[in-house]
PDB file of C-alpha atoms in Angstrom:
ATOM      1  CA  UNK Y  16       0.000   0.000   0.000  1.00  0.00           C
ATOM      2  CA  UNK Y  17       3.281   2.096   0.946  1.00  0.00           C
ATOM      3  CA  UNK Y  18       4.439   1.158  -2.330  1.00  0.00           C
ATOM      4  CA  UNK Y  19       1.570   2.522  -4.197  1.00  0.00           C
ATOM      5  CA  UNK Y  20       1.130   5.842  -2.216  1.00  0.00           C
ATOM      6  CA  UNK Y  21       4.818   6.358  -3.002  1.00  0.00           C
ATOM      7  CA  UNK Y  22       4.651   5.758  -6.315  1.00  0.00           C
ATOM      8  CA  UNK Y  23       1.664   7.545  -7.345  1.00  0.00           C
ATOM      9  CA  UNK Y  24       3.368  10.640  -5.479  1.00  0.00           C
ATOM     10  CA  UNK Y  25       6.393  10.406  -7.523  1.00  0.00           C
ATOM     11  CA  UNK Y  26       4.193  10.534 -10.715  1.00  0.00           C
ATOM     12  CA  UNK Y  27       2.689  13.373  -9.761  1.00  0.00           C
ATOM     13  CA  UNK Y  28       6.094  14.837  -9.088  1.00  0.00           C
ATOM     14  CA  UNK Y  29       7.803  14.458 -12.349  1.00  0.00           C
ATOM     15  CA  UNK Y  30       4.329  15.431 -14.312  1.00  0.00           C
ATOM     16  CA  UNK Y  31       4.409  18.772 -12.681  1.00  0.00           C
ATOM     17  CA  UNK Y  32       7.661  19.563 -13.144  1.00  0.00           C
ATOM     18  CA  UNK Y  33       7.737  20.616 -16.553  1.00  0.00           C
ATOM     19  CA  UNK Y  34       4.975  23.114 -16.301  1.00  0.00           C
ATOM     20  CA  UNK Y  35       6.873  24.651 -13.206  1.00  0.00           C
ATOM     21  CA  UNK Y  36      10.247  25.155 -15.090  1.00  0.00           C
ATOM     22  CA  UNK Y  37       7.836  26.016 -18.440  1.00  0.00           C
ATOM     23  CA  UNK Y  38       6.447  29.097 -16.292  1.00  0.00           C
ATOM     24  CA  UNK Y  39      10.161  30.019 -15.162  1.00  0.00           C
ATOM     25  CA  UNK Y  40      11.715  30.035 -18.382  1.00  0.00           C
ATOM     26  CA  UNK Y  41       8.785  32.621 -19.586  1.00  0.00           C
ATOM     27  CA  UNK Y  42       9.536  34.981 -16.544  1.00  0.00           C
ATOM     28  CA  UNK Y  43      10.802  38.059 -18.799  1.00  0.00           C
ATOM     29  CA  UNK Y  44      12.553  40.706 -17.250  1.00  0.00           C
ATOM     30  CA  UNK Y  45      10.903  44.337 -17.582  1.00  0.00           C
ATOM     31  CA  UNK Y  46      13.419  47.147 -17.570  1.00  0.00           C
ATOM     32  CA  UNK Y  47      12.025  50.116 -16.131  1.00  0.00           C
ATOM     33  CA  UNK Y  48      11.882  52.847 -17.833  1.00  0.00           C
ATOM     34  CA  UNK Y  49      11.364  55.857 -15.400  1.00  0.00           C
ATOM     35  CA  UNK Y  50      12.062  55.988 -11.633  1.00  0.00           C
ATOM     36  CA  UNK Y  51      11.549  58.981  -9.512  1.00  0.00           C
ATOM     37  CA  UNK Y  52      12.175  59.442  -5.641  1.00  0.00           C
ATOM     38  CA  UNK Y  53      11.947  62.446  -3.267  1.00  0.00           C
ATOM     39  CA  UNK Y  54      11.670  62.101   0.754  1.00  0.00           C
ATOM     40  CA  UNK Y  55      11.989  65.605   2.140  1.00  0.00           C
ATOM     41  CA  UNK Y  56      13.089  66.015   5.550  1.00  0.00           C
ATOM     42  CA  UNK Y  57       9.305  67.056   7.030  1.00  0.00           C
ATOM     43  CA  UNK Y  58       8.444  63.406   6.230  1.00  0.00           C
ATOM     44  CA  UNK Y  59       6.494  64.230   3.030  1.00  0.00           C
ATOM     45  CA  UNK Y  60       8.008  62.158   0.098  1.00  0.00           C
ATOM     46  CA  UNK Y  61       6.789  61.567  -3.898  1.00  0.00           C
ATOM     47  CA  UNK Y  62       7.247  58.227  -5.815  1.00  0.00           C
ATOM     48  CA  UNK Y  63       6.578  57.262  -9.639  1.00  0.00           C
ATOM     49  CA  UNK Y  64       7.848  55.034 -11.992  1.00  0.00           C
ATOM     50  CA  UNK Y  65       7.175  53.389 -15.433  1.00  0.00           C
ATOM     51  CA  UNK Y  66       8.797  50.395 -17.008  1.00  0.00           C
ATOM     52  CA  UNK Y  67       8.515  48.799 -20.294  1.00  0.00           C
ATOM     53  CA  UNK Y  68       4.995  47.167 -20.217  1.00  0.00           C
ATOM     54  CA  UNK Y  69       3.087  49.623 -19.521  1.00  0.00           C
ATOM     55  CA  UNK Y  70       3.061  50.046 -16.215  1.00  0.00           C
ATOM     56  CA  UNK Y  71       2.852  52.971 -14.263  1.00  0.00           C
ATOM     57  CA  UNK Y  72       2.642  53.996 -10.690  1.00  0.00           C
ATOM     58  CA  UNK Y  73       2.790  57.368  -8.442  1.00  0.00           C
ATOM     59  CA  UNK Y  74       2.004  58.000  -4.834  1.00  0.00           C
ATOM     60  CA  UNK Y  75       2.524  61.280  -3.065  1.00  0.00           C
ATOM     61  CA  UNK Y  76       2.073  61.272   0.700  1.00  0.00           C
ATOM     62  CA  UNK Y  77       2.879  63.637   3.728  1.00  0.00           C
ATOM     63  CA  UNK Y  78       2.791  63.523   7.477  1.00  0.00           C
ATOM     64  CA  UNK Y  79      -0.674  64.540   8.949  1.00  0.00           C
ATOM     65  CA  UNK Y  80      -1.286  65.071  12.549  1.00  0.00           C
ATOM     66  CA  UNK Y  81       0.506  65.979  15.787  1.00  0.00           C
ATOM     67  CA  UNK Y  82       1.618  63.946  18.822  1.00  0.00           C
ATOM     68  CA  UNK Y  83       0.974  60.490  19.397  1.00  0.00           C
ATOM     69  CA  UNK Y  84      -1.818  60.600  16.186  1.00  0.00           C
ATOM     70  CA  UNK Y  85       0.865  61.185  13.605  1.00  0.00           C
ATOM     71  CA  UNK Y  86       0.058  59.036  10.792  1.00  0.00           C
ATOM     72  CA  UNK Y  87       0.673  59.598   6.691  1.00  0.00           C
ATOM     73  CA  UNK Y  88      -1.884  60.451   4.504  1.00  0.00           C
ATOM     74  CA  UNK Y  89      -1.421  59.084   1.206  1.00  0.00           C
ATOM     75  CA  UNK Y  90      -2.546  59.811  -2.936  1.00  0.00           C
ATOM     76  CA  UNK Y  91      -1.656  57.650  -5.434  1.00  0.00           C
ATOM     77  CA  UNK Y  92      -2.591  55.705  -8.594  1.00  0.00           C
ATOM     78  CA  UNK Y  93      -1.388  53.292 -11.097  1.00  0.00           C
ATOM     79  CA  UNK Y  94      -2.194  51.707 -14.837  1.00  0.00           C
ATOM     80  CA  UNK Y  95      -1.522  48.690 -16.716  1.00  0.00           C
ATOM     81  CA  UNK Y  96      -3.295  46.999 -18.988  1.00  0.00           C
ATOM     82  CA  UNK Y  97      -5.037  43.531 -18.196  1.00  0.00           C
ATOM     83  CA  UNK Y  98      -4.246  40.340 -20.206  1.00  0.00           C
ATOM     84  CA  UNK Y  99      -7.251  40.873 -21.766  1.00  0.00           C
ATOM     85  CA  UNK Y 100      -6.300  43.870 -23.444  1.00  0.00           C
ATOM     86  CA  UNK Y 101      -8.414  46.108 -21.227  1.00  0.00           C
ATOM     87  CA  UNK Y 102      -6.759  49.200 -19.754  1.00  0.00           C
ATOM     88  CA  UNK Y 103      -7.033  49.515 -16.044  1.00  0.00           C
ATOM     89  CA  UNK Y 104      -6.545  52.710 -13.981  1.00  0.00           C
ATOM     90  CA  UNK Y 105      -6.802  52.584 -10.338  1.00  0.00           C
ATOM     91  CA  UNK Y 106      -6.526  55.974  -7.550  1.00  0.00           C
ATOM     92  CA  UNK Y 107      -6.278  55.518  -4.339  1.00  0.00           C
ATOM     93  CA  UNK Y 108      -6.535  57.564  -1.132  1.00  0.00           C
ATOM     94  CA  UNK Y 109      -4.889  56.191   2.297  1.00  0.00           C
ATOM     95  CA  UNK Y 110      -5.002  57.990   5.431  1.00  0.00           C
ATOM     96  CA  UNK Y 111      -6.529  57.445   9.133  1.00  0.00           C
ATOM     97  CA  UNK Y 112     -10.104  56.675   7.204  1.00  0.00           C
ATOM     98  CA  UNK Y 113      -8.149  53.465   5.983  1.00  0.00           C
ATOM     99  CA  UNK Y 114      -7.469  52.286   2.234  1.00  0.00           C
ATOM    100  CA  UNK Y 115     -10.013  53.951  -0.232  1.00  0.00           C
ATOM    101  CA  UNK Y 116      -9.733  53.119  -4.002  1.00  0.00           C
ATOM    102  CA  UNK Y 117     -12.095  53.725  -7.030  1.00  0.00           C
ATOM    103  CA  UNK Y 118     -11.115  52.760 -10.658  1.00  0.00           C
ATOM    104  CA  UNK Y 119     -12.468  50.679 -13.740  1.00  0.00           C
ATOM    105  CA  UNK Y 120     -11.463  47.427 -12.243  1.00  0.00           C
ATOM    106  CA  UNK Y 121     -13.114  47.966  -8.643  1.00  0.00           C
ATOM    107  CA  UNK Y 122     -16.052  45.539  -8.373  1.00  0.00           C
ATOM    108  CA  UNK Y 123     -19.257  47.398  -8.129  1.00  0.00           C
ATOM    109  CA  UNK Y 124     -22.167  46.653  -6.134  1.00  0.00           C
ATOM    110  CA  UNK Y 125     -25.364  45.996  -8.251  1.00  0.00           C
ATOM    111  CA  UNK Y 126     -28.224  48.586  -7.857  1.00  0.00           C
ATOM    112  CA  UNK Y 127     -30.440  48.261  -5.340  1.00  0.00           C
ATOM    113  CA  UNK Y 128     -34.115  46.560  -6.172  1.00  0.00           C
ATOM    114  CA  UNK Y 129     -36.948  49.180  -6.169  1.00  0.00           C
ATOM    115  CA  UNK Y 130     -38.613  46.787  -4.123  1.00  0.00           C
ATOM    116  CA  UNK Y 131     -36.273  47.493  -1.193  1.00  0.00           C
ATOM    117  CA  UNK Y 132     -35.895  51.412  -2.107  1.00  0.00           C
ATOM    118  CA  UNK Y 133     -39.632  51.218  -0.992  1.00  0.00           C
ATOM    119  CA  UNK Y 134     -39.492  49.167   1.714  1.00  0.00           C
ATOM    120  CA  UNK Y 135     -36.426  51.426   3.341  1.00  0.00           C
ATOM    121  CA  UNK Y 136     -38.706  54.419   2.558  1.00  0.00           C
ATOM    122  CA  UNK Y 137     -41.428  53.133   4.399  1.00  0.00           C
ATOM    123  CA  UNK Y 138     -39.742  52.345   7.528  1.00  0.00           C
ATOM    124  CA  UNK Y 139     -37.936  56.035   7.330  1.00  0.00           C
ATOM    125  CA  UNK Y 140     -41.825  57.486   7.010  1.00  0.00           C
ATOM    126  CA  UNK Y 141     -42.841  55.031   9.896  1.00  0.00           C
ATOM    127  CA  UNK Y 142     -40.646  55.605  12.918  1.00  0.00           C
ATOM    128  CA  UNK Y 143     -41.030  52.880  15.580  1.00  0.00           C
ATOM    129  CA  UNK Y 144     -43.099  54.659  18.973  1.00  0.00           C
ATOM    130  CA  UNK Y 145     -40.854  53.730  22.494  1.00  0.00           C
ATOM    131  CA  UNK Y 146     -43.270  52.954  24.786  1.00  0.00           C
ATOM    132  CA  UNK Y 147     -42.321  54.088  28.196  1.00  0.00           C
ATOM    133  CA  UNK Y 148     -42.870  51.168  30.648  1.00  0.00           C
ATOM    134  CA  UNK Y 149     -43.365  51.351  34.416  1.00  0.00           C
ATOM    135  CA  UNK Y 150     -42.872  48.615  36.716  1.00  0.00           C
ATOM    136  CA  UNK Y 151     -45.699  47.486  38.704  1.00  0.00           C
ATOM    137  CA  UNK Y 152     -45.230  47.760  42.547  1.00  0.00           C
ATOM    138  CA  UNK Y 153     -46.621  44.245  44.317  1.00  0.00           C
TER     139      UNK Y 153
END
């Protein structure tokens, strides 16, 4: 039973292999074309680069805050185009409100059913009533 587990494992093994050194020898190297870098001594600093596939990036950020809430508030983007062929453009916004991005290639929620619009508008027209109760004294 050892036998068979063992062998089966090795088959496995030596049928995987040539996909895994397939996918190394297509790992290209992408020269960059464009790097930029600034860090300025009040902490702000400035980032952006492009290389040869069409990627690009840039960020901007500075220190906001004073004390022990120091924290760095962030603006960036970046582009490249999806194996489809589809460009994609992301911007982003990071600061003590978290990670906020909006682009073409952000999911988006579907529109909400005009059954629920109602319903929501009904309940906002109908406010529930507190009743005040008072305990009764035995």
């Amino acid at each position: 039973m050892y036998k068979l587990i063992l062998a089966s494992a090795l088959i496995v093994a030596v049928y995987g292999l040539p996909a895994a050194v397939q996918q190394i020898k297509n790992n290209n190297e992408v020269r960059i074309l464009r790097q930029d870098q600034v860090n300025n001594p009040d902490g702000s600093y400035q980032w952006a680069y492009e290389t040869e596939n069409g990627i690009q990036a840039e960020e901007q950020g500075a220190l906001k805050g004073t004390g022990e809430a120091v924290g760095i508030a962030s603006v960036g983007s970046y582009r490249y185009t999806a194996p489809g062929g589809e460009p994609v453009e992301i911007r982003y916004t990071a600061d003590e409100n978290g990670f906020h991005a909006e682009g073409n290639a952000i999911p988006q929620p579907p529109a909400i059913p005009p059954q629920i619009l109602r319903a929501l508008e009904w309940i906002e027209a109908h406010p529930v009533k507190e009743e005040v109760v008072r305990p009764i004294r035995l």
